[in-house]
PDB file of C-alpha atoms in Angstrom:
ATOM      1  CA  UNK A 192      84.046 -12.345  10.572  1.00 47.00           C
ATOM      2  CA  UNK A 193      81.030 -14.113   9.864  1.00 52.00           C
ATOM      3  CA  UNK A 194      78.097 -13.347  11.481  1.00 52.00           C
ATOM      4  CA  UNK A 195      75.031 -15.618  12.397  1.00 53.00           C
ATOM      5  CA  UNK A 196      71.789 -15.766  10.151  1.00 52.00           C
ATOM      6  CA  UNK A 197      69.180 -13.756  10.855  1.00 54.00           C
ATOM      7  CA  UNK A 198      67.281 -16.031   8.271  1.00 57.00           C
ATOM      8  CA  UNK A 199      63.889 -17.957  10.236  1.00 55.00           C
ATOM      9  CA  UNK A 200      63.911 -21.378   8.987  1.00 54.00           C
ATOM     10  CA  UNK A 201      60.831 -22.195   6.978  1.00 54.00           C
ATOM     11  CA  UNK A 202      57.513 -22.864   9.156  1.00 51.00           C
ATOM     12  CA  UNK A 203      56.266 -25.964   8.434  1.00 50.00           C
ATOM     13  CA  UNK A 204      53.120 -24.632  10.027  1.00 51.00           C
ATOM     14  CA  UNK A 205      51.793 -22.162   7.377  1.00 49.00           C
ATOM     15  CA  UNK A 206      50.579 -24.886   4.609  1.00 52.00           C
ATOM     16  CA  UNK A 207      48.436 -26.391   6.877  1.00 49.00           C
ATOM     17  CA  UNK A 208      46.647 -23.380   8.431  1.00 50.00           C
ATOM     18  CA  UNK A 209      44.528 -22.799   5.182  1.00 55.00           C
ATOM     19  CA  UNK A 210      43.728 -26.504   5.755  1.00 56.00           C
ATOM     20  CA  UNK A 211      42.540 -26.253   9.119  1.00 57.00           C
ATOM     21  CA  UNK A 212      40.250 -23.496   7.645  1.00 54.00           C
ATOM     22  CA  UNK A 213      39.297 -25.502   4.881  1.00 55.00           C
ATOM     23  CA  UNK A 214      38.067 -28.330   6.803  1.00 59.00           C
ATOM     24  CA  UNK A 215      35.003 -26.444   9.299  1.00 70.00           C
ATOM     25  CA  UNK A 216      34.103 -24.759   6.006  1.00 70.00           C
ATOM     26  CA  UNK A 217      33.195 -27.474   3.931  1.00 71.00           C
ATOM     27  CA  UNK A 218      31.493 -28.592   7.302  1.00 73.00           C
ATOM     28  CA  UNK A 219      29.225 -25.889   7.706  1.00 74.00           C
ATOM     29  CA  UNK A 220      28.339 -26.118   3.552  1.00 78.00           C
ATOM     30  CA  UNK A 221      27.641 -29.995   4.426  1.00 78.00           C
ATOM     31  CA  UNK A 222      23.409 -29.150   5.523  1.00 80.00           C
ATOM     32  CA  UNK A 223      23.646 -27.079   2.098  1.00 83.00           C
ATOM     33  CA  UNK A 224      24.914 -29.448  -0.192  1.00 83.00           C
ATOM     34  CA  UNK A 225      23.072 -32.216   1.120  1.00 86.00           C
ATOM     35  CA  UNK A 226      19.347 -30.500   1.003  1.00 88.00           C
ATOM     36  CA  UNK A 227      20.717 -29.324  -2.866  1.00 87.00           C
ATOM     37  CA  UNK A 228      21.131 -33.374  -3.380  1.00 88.00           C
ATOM     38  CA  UNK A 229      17.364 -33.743  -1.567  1.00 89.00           C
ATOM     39  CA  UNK A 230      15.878 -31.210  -3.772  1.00 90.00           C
ATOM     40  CA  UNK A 231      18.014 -32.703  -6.874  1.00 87.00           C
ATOM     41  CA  UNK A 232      16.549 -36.635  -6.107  1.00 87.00           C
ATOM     42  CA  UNK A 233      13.282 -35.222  -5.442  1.00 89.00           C
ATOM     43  CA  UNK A 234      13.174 -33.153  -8.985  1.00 87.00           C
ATOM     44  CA  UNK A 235      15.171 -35.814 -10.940  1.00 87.00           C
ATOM     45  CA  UNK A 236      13.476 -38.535  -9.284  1.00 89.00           C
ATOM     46  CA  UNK A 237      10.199 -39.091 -11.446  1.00 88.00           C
ATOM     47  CA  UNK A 238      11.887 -37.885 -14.930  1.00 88.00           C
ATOM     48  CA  UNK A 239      14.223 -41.054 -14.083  1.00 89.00           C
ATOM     49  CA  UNK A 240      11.219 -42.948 -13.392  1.00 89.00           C
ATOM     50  CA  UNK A 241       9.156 -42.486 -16.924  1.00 89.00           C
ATOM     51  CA  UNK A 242      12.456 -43.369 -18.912  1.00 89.00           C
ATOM     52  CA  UNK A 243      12.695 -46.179 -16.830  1.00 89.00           C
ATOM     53  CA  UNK A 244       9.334 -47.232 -17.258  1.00 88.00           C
ATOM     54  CA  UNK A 245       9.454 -46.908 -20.583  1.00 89.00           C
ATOM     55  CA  UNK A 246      12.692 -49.035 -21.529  1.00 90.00           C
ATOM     56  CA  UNK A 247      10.312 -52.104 -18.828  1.00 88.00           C
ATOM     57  CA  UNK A 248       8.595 -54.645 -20.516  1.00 87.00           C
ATOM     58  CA  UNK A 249       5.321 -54.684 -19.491  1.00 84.00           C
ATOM     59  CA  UNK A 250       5.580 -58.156 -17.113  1.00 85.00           C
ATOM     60  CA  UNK A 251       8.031 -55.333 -14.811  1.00 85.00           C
ATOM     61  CA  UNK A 252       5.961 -52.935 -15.333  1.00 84.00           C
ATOM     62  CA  UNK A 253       2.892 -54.528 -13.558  1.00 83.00           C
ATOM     63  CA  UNK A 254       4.907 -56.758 -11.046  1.00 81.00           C
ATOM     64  CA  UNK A 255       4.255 -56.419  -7.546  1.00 79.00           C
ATOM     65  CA  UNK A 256       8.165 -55.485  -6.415  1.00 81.00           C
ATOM     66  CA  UNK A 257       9.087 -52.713  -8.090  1.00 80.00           C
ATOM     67  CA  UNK A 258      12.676 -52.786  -9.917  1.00 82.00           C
ATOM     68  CA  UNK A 259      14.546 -49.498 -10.493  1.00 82.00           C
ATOM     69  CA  UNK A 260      16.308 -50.589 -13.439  1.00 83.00           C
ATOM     70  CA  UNK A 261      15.104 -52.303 -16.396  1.00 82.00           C
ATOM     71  CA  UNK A 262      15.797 -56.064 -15.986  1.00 80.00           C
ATOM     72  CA  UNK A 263      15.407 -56.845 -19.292  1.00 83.00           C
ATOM     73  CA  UNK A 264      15.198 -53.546 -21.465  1.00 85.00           C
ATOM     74  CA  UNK A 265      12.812 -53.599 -24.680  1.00 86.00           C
ATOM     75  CA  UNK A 266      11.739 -50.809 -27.235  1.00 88.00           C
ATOM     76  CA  UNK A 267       8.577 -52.417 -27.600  1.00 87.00           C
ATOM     77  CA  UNK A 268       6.917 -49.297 -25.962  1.00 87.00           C
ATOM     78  CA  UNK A 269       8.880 -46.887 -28.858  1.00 88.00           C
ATOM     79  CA  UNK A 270       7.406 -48.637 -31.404  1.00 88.00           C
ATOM     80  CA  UNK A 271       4.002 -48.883 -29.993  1.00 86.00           C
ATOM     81  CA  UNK A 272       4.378 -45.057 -29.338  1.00 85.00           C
ATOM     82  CA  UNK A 273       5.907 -44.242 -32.787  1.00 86.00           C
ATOM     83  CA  UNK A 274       3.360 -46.393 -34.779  1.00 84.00           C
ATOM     84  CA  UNK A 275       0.181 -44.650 -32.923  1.00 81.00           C
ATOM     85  CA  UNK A 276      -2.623 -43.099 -35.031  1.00 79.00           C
ATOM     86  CA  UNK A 277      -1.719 -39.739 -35.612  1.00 78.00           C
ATOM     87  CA  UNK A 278       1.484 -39.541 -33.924  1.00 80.00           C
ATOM     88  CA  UNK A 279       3.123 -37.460 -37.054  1.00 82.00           C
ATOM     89  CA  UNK A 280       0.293 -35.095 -37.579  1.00 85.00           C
ATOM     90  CA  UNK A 281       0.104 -34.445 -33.629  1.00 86.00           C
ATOM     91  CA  UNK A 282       3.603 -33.507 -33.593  1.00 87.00           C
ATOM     92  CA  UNK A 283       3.332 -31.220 -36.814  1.00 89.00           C
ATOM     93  CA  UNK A 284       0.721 -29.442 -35.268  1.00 90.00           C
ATOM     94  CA  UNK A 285       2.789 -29.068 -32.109  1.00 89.00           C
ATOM     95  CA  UNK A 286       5.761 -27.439 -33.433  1.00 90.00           C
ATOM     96  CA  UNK A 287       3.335 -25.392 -36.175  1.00 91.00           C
ATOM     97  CA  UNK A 288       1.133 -23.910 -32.650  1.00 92.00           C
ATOM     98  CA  UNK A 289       4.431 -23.020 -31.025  1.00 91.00           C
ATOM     99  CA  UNK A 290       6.399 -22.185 -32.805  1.00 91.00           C
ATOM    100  CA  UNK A 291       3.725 -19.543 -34.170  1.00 92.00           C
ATOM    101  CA  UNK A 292       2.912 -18.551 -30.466  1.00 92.00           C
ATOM    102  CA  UNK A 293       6.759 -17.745 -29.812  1.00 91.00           C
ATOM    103  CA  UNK A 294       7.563 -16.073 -32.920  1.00 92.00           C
ATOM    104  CA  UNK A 295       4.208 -13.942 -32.495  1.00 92.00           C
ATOM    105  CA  UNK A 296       4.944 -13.490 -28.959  1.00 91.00           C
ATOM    106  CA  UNK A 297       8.833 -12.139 -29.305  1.00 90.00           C
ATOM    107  CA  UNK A 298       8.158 -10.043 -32.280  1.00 91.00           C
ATOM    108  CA  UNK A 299       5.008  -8.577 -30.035  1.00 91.00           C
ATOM    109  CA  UNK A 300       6.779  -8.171 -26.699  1.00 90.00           C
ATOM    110  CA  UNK A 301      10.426  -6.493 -27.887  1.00 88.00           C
ATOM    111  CA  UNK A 302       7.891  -3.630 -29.549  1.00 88.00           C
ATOM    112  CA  UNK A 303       6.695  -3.130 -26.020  1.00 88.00           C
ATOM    113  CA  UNK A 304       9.528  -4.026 -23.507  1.00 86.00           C
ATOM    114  CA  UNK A 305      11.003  -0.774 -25.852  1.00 85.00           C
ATOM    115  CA  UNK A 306       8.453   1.418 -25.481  1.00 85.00           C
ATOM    116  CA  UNK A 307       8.576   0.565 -22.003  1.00 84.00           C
ATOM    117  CA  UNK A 308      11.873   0.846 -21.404  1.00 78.00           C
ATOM    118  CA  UNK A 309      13.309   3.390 -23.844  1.00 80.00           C
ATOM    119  CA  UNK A 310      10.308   6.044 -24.325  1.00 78.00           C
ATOM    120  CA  UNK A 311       8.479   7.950 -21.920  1.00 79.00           C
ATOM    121  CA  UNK A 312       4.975   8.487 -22.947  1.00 78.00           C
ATOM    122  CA  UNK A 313       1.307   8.854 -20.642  1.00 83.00           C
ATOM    123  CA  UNK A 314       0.031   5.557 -19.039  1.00 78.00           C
ATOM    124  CA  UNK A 315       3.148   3.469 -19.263  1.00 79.00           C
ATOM    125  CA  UNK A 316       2.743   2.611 -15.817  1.00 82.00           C
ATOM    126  CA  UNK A 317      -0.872   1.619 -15.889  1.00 85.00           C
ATOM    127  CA  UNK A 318       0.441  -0.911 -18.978  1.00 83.00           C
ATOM    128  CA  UNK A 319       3.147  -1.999 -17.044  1.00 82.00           C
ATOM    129  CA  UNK A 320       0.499  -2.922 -14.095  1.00 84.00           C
ATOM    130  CA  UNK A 321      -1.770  -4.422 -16.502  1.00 84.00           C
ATOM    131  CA  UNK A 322       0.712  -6.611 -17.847  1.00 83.00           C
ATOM    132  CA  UNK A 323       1.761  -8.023 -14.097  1.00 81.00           C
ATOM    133  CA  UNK A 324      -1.641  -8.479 -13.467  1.00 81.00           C
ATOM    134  CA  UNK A 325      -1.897 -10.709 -16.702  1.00 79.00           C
ATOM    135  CA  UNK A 326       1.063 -12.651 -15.731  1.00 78.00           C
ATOM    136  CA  UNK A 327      -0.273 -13.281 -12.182  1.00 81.00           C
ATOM    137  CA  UNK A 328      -3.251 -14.311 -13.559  1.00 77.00           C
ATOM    138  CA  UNK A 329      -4.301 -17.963 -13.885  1.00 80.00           C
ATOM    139  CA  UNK A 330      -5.222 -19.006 -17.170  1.00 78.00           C
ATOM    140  CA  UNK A 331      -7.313 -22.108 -16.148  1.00 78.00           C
ATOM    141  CA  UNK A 332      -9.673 -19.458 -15.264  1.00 81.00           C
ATOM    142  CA  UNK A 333     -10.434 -18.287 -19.125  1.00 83.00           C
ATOM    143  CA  UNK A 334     -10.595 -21.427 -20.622  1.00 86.00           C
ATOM    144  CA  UNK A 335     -14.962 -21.085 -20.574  1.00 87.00           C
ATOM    145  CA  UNK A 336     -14.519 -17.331 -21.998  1.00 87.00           C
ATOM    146  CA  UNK A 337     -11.896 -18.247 -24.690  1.00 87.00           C
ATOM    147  CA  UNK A 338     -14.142 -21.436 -25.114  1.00 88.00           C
ATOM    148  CA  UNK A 339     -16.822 -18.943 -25.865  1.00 90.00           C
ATOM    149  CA  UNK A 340     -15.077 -16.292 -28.413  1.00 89.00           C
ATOM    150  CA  UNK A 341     -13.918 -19.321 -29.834  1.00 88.00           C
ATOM    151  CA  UNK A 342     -17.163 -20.840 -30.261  1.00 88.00           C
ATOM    152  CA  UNK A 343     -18.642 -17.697 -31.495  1.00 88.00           C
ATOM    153  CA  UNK A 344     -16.474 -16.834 -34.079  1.00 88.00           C
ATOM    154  CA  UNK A 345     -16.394 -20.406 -35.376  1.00 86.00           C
ATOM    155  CA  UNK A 346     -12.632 -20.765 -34.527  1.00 86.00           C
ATOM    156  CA  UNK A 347     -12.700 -24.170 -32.535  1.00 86.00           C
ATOM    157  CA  UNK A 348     -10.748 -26.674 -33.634  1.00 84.00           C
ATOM    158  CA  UNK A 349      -8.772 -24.870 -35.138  1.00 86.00           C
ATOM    159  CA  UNK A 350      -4.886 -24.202 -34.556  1.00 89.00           C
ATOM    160  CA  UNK A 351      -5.091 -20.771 -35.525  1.00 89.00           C
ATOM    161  CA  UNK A 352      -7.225 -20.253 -32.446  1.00 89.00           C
ATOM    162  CA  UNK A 353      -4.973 -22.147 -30.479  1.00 90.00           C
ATOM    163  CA  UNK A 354      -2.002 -20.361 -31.841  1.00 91.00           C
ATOM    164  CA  UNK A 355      -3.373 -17.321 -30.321  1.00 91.00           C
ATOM    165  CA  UNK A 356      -4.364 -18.137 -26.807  1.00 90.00           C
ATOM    166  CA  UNK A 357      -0.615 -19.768 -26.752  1.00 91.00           C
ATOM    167  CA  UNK A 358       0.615 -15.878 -27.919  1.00 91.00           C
ATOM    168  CA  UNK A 359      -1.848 -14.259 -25.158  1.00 88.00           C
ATOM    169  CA  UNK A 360      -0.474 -16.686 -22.697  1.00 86.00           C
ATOM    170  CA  UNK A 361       3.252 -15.964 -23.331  1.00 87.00           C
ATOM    171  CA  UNK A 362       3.114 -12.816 -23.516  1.00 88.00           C
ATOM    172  CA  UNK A 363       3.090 -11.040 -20.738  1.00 87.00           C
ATOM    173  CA  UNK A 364       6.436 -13.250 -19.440  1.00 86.00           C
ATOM    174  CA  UNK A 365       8.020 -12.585 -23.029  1.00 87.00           C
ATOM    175  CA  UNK A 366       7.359  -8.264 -22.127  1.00 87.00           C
ATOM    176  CA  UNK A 367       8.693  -8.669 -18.283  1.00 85.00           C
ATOM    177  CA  UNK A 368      11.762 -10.601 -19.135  1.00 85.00           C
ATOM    178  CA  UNK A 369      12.583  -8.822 -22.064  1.00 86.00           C
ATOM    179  CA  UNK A 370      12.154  -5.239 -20.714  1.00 84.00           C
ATOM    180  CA  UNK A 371      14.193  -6.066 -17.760  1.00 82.00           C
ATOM    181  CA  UNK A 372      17.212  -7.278 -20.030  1.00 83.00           C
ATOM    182  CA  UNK A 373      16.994  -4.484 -22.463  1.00 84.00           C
ATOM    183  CA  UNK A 374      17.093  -2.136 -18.720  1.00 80.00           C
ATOM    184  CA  UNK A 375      20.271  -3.524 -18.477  1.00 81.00           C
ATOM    185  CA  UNK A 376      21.622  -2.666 -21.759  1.00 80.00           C
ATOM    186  CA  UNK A 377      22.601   1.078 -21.609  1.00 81.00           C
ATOM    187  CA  UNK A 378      20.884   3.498 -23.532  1.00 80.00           C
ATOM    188  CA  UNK A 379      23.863   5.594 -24.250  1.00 81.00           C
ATOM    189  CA  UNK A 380      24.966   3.181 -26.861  1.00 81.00           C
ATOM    190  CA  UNK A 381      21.732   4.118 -29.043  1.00 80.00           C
ATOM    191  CA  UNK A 382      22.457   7.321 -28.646  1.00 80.00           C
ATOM    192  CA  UNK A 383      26.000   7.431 -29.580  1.00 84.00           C
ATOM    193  CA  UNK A 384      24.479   5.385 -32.843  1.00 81.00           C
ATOM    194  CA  UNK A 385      22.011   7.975 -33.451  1.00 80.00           C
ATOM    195  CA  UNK A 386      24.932  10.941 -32.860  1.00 82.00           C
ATOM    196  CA  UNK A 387      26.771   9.245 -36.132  1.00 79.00           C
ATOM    197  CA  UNK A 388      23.775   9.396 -38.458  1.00 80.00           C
ATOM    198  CA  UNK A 389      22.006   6.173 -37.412  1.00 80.00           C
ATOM    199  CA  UNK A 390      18.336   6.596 -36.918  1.00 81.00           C
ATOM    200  CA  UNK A 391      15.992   5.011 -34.047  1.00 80.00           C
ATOM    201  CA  UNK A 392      15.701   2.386 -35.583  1.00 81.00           C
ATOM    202  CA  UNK A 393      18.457   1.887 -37.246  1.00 83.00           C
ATOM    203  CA  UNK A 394      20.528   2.206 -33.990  1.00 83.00           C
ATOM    204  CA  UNK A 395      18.024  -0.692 -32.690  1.00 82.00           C
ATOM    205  CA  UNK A 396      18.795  -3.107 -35.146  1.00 82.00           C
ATOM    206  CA  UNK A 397      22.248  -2.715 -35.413  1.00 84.00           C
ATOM    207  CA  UNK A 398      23.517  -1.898 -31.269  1.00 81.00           C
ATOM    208  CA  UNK A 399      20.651  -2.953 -29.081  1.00 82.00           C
ATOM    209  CA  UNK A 400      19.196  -5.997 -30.966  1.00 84.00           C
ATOM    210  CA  UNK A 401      22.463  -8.126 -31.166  1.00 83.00           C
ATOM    211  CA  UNK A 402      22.882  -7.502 -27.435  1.00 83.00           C
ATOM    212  CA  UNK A 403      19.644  -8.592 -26.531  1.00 83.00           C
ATOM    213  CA  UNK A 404      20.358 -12.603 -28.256  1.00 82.00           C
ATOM    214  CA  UNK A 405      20.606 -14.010 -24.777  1.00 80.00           C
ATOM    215  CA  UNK A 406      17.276 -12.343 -23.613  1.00 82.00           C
ATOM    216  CA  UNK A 407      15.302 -13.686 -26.992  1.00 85.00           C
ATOM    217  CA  UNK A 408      17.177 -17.200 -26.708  1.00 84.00           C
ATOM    218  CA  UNK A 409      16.015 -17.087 -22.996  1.00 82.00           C
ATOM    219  CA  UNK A 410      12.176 -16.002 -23.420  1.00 85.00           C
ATOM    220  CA  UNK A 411      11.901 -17.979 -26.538  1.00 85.00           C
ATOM    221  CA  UNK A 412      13.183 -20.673 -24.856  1.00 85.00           C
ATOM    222  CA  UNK A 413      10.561 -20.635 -21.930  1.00 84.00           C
ATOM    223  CA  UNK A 414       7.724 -19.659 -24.032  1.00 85.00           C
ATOM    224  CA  UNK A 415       8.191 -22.779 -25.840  1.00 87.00           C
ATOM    225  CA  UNK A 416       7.956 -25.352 -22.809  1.00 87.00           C
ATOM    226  CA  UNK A 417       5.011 -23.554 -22.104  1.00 86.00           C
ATOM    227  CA  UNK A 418       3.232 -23.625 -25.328  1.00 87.00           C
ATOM    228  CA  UNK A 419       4.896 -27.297 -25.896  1.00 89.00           C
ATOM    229  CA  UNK A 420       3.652 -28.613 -22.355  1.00 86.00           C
ATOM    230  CA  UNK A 421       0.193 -27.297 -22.482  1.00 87.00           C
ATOM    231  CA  UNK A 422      -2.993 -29.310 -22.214  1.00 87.00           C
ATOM    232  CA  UNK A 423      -5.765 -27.639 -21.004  1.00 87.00           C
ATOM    233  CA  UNK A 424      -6.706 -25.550 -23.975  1.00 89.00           C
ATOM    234  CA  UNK A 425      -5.964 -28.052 -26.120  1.00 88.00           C
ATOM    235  CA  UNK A 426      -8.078 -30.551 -24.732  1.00 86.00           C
ATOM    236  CA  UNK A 427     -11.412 -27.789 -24.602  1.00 87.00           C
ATOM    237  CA  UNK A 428     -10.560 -25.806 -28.212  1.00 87.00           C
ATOM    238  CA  UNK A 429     -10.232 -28.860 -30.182  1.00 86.00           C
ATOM    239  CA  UNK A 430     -12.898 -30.790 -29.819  1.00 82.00           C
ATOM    240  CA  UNK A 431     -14.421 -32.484 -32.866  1.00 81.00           C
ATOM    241  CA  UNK A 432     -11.351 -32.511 -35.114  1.00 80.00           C
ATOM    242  CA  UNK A 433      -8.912 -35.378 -34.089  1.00 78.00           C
ATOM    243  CA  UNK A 434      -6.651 -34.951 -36.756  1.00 81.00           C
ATOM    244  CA  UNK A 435      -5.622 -30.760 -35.188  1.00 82.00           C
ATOM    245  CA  UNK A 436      -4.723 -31.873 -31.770  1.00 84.00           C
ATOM    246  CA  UNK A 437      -1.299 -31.687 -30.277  1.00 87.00           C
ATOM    247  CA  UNK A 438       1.041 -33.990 -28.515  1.00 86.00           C
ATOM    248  CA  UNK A 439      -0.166 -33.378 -25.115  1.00 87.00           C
ATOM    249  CA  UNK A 440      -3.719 -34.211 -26.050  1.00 85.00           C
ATOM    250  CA  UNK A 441      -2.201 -37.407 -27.620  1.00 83.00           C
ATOM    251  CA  UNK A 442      -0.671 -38.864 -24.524  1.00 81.00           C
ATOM    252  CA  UNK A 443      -3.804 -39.021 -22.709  1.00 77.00           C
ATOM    253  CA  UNK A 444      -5.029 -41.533 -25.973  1.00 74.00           C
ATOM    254  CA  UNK A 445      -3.504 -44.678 -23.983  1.00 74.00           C
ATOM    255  CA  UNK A 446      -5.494 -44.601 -21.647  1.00 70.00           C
ATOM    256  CA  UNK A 447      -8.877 -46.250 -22.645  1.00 65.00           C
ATOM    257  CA  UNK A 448     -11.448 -48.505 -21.091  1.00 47.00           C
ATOM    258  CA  UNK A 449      -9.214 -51.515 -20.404  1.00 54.00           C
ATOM    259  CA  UNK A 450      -7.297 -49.385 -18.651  1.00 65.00           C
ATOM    260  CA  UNK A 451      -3.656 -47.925 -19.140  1.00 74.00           C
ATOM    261  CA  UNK A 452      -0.926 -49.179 -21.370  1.00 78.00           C
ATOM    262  CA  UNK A 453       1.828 -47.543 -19.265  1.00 83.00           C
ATOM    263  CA  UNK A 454       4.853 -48.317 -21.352  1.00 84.00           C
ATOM    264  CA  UNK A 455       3.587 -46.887 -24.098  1.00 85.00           C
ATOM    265  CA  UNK A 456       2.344 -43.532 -22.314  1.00 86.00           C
ATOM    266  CA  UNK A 457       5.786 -43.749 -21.003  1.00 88.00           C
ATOM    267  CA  UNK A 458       7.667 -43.942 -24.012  1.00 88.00           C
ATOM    268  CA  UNK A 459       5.367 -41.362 -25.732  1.00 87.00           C
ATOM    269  CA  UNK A 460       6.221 -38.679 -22.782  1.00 87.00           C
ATOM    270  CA  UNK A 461       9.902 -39.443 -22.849  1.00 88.00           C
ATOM    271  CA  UNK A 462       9.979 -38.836 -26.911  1.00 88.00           C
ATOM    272  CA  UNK A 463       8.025 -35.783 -25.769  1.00 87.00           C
ATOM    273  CA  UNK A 464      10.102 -34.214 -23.968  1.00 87.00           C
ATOM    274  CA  UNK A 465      13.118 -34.727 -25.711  1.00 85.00           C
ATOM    275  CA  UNK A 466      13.105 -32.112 -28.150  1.00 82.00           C
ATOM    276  CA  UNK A 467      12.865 -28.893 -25.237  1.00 82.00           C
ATOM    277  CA  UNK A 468      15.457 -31.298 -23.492  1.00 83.00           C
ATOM    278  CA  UNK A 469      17.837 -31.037 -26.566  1.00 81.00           C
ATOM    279  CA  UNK A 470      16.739 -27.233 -27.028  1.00 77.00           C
ATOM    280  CA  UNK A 471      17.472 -26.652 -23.559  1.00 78.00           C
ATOM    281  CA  UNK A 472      21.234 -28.424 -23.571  1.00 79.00           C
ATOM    282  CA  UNK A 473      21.860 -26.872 -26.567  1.00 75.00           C
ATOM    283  CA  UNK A 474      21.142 -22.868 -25.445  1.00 71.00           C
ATOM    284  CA  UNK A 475      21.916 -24.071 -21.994  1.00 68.00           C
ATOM    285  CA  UNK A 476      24.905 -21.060 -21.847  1.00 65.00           C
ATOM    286  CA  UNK A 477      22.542 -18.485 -23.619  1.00 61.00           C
ATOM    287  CA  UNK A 478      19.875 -19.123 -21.488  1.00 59.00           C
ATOM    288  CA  UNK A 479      21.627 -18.369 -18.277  1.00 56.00           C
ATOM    289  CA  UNK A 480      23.247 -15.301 -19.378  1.00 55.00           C
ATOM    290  CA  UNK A 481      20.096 -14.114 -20.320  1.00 49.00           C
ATOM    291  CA  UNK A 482      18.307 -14.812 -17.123  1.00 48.00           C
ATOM    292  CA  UNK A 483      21.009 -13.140 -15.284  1.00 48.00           C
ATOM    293  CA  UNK A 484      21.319  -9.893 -17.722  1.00 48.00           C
ATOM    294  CA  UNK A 485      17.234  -9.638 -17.390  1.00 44.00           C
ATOM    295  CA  UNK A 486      17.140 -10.010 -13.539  1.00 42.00           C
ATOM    296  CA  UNK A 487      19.727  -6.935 -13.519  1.00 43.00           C
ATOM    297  CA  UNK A 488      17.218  -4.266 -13.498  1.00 42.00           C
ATOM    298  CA  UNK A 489      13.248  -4.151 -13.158  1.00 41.00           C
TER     299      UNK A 489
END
């Protein structure tokens, strides 16, 4: 005797309900995505615009209808750029003042982000405060004093002087960022070191250090475009000593009294910013992991 199915047929409903789902969803992400695109144009926007301007011959540059692609691209620009007085030794004294300020400024601000955030001793928080208040400070507002220790001390136009306003300015980011990723690394593991025979700082180097490669890649990374991008002290500490000025300092040399040779200020920014553009693709992975491990704990 054979009795009847009790087998349903197969819905031919079900695939399609996550589709019906699907489709108010990406709806209501639509106003999202669209102000990210508005905030992504209105970011991207004038980046496009210099390396634009500087692959336009100068006839584009200066016509009355703008064109947002080069009609007939040239290099002239580069070459007026690369073959600009000075253009080696500003860019040698760049990397030297940077480079110096980051270095100084890591080494600096992992000794206190530890203390901070390993040891307990009196005043930490009062340090702590004082270092927020540094960071929330604007440093426009010390360019007269540092003009004046610098003056005093017969340190302007110098880089070494300029190397060290660079470290005072990175600093207090480089101690905020890096105490909040070593919060986040436990402090069990030093411990543990230290229960097998490893000393402090023994159980530093070898456990917490490698851990904390992100954090350094990321606050060595930032402390650079700021050191790299800056203009202001430049432009007050070096004075009467063309040959120690920096890149930044440099692009404002083409502008003069007959006016502006745009091209070539554009082309000089765009080969300025390529090297923290090739730094930044290149620890682009590094650099968010370490933003994210920092922002763990304060």
């Amino acid at each position: 005797m054979n009795l009847p199915s009790t087998r349903r047929p197969p819905s031919t409903r079900t695939p399609l309900a996550p589709r019906r789902l699907l489709a108010p969803r990406r709806l209501r992400r639509l106003p999202l995505n669209l102000a990210a695109l508005a905030v992504l144009a209105t970011a991207a926007f004038p980046v496009y615009w210099m390396v634009a301007t500087a692959f336009k011959p100068t006839a584009e540059i200066q016509s009355a209808t703008p064109t947002f692609l080069p009609l007939h691209p040239t290099l002239d620009h580069f070459a007026t750029a690369v073959h600009a007085p000075g253009f080696g030794g500003y860019w040698r004294n760049s990397l030297l003042v940077t480079l110096g300020a980051v270095l100084l400024s890591l080494l600096v601000a992992l000794l206190a982000a530890y203390a901070v955030g390993r040891l307990r001793w009196r005043g930490r928080r009062a340090f702590l405060l004082l270092v927020f208040t540094a960071q929330m400070a604007p440093w426009e507002a010390l360019l007269i004093p540092m003009y004046v220790i610098a003056r005093d001390t017969d340190m302007l136009d110098s880089l070494s002087m300029l190397t060290l306003v660079y470290f005072m300015t990175t600093l207090p980011f480089t101690i905020v960022t890096l105490r909040g990723f070593l919060a986040a690394v436990p402090a069990e593991l030093e411990e543990a070191a230290q229960v097998d025979g490893c000393t402090r700082a023994a159980a530093f180097r070898r456990i917490t250090l490698p851990l904390l490669a992100p954090g350094l890649l990321a606050t060595s990374l930032f402390g650079f475009i700021t050191a790299w991008n800056e203009f202001a002290f430049a432009n007050t500490l070096i004075i009467k000593n063309q040959d120690a000025r920096t890149l930044p300092v440099w692009l404002s040399s083409f502008a003069n009294v007959f006016g502006t040779d745009w091209g070539a200020t554009m082309a000089a920014a765009t080969l300025f910013m390529l090297p923290v553009l090739l730094v930044f693709l290149f620890l682009q992975n590094k650099v968010t992991t370490g933003m994210t491990a920092g922002a763990v704990k304060g």
